[in-house]
Coordinates of C-alpha atoms in Angstrom, one line a residue:
M1 CA -68.5 32.3 154.1
R2 CA -71.1 30.1 152.5
A3 CA -70.1 27.3 150.0
A4 CA -71.9 29.1 147.1
D5 CA -70.0 32.3 147.8
K6 CA -66.7 30.5 147.9
E7 CA -67.6 28.8 144.5
A8 CA -68.4 32.2 143.0
L9 CA -65.2 33.6 144.3
I10 CA -63.2 30.8 142.7
H11 CA -65.0 31.4 139.4
E12 CA -64.1 35.0 139.6
Q13 CA -60.5 34.3 140.3
L14 CA -60.3 31.7 137.5
I15 CA -61.6 34.2 135.0
K16 CA -59.6 37.2 136.3
N17 CA -56.3 35.3 136.5
Y18 CA -56.6 32.7 133.7
E19 CA -53.5 33.9 131.8
K20 CA -51.4 33.7 135.0
Y21 CA -52.5 30.1 135.6
Y22 CA -51.8 29.3 132.0
R23 CA -48.3 30.7 132.2
I24 CA -47.6 28.7 135.3
A25 CA -48.8 25.5 133.7
Y26 CA -46.9 26.3 130.5
S27 CA -43.7 26.8 132.5
Y28 CA -43.9 23.1 133.4
T29 CA -44.9 21.6 130.0
F30 CA -43.8 24.1 127.4
Q31 CA -46.8 22.9 125.3
E32 CA -49.9 25.1 124.7
Q33 CA -52.4 22.3 124.7
D34 CA -51.0 20.6 127.7
A35 CA -51.0 23.9 129.7
M36 CA -54.6 24.5 128.7
D37 CA -55.5 21.0 129.8
I38 CA -53.7 21.5 133.1
V39 CA -55.6 24.8 133.7
Q40 CA -58.9 23.2 132.8
E41 CA -58.3 20.3 135.2
S42 CA -57.1 22.7 137.9
A43 CA -60.3 24.9 137.4
Y44 CA -62.4 21.8 137.8
R45 CA -60.6 20.7 140.9
A46 CA -60.8 24.2 142.4
I47 CA -64.5 24.5 141.8
L48 CA -65.1 21.0 143.1
K49 CA -63.2 21.7 146.3
S50 CA -64.2 25.3 146.7
D51 CA -65.9 24.5 150.0
T52 CA -62.5 23.6 151.5
L53 CA -61.1 27.0 150.9
K54 CA -60.3 28.2 154.4
Q55 CA -59.3 31.8 153.8
P56 CA -61.1 33.5 150.9
A57 CA -58.5 36.3 150.8
Y58 CA -56.0 33.7 149.6
A59 CA -58.2 32.2 146.8
D60 CA -55.6 33.1 144.1
T61 CA -52.8 31.6 146.1
W62 CA -54.8 28.5 146.7
I63 CA -55.6 28.2 142.9
C64 CA -51.9 28.7 142.0
R65 CA -51.0 25.8 144.2
I66 CA -53.7 23.6 142.6
V67 CA -52.3 24.5 139.2
M68 CA -48.7 23.7 140.2
N69 CA -49.9 20.4 141.8
E70 CA -51.8 19.5 138.6
A71 CA -48.8 20.4 136.4
I72 CA -46.6 18.1 138.5
R73 CA -49.2 15.3 138.4
F74 CA -49.3 15.8 134.6
L75 CA -45.6 15.6 134.2
E76 CA -45.4 12.4 136.3
K77 CA -48.0 10.9 134.1
Y78 CA -46.5 11.9 130.8
R79 CA -42.8 11.9 131.6
G80 CA -40.5 11.2 128.7
R81 CA -42.6 13.0 126.0
T82 CA -40.4 15.3 123.9
I83 CA -40.9 18.7 122.4
A84 CA -40.8 18.9 118.6
M85 CA -38.8 21.8 117.2
D86 CA -41.7 22.8 114.9
E87 CA -43.8 23.4 118.0
L88 CA -41.6 26.3 119.1
P89 CA -43.2 29.8 118.8
E90 CA -43.2 31.4 115.4
E91 CA -40.8 34.1 116.4
G92 CA -37.3 34.9 115.1
V93 CA -34.7 32.1 115.0
N94 CA -32.6 33.8 117.7
D95 CA -35.7 34.0 119.9
Q96 CA -36.4 30.3 119.4
I97 CA -32.9 29.4 120.3
E98 CA -33.0 31.6 123.5
D99 CA -36.5 30.1 124.3
L100 CA -35.1 26.6 123.9
D101 CA -32.1 27.3 126.0
L102 CA -34.2 28.8 128.8
R103 CA -36.7 25.9 128.5
Q104 CA -33.9 23.4 128.8
A105 CA -32.4 25.2 131.7
L106 CA -35.8 25.4 133.5
E107 CA -36.3 21.6 132.9
K108 CA -33.0 21.0 134.8
L109 CA -34.5 22.4 138.0
D110 CA -36.6 20.3 140.2
S111 CA -40.3 21.1 140.2
E112 CA -40.2 23.1 143.5
E113 CA -37.3 25.3 142.2
R114 CA -39.0 25.8 138.9
A115 CA -42.2 26.8 140.5
I116 CA -40.4 29.4 142.7
V117 CA -38.5 30.8 139.7
V118 CA -41.7 31.0 137.6
L119 CA -43.7 32.7 140.3
K120 CA -40.9 35.2 141.1
Y121 CA -39.7 36.1 137.6
F122 CA -42.5 35.3 135.3
E123 CA -45.5 36.1 137.5
E124 CA -43.7 38.7 139.6
E125 CA -45.0 37.4 142.9
K126 CA -43.5 38.6 146.2
L127 CA -41.4 36.1 148.1
K128 CA -43.9 36.2 151.0
T129 CA -46.7 35.2 148.5
I130 CA -44.6 32.4 147.0
A131 CA -44.0 31.1 150.5
Q132 CA -47.7 31.0 151.1
I133 CA -48.4 29.3 147.7
M134 CA -45.7 26.7 148.2
D135 CA -46.4 26.3 151.9
L136 CA -42.8 26.9 152.7
N137 CA -40.9 29.1 155.2
L138 CA -39.9 32.5 153.7
N139 CA -36.2 31.8 154.3
T140 CA -36.5 28.4 152.6
V141 CA -38.0 30.1 149.5
K142 CA -35.2 32.7 149.5
S143 CA -32.5 30.0 149.6
K144 CA -34.2 27.8 147.0
L145 CA -34.6 30.8 144.7
Y146 CA -30.9 31.7 145.1
R147 CA -29.8 28.1 144.3
A148 CA -32.2 27.8 141.4
V149 CA -31.0 31.1 139.9
D150 CA -27.4 30.1 140.3
K151 CA -28.1 26.8 138.5
L152 CA -29.9 28.6 135.7
K153 CA -27.1 31.1 135.4
R154 CA -24.4 28.3 135.2
Y155 CA -26.5 26.4 132.7
M156 CA -27.1 29.4 130.4
E157 CA -23.5 30.3 130.5
G158 CA -22.2 27.1 129.2
G159 CA -23.9 24.0 130.7
A160 CA -26.3 23.7 127.7
E161 CA -23.4 23.4 125.3
H162 CA -21.1 21.3 127.4
G163 CA -23.5 19.1 129.3
K164 CA -22.2 20.5 132.6
M165 CA -25.5 20.2 134.4
E166 CA -27.0 16.8 135.0
N167 CA -30.3 16.7 136.8
G168 CA -29.7 20.2 138.2
I169 CA -26.3 19.4 139.7
S170 CA -23.0 20.6 138.3

């Protein structure tokens, strides 16, 4: 496939799946503007490197990985920033509390676990696709997902109130 065709394919995927890429970025930052910045930077990198795409059939998977890498790069650069309560979505109070609890629980996972959870439960990707995106063995994805869900469950059941989880370990 010619470089121009690959670039056109990347453009098409970026437009078609923008919301998906945004949700992945948002799951890392929980900030609208930061997520949009990550997607924009990811799109730039994807277009810039489109000629390195080896298998056009996996363009979406390739872009997802770029978005996740960019989100991790962003977090490393801006670690320590906090989320203001007034930046939570304008939904009901109970929704805000539940969103905040889930957000706090997701933040306790390491970046790889969080990415797997987001891809599986928020983006509804198949485990095989997640393994391709993450460049991991399928069984590794399964075990990491199981551990991550267990950590989330324990945190949501009481770790948030009692500080039972520190850095994802209880």
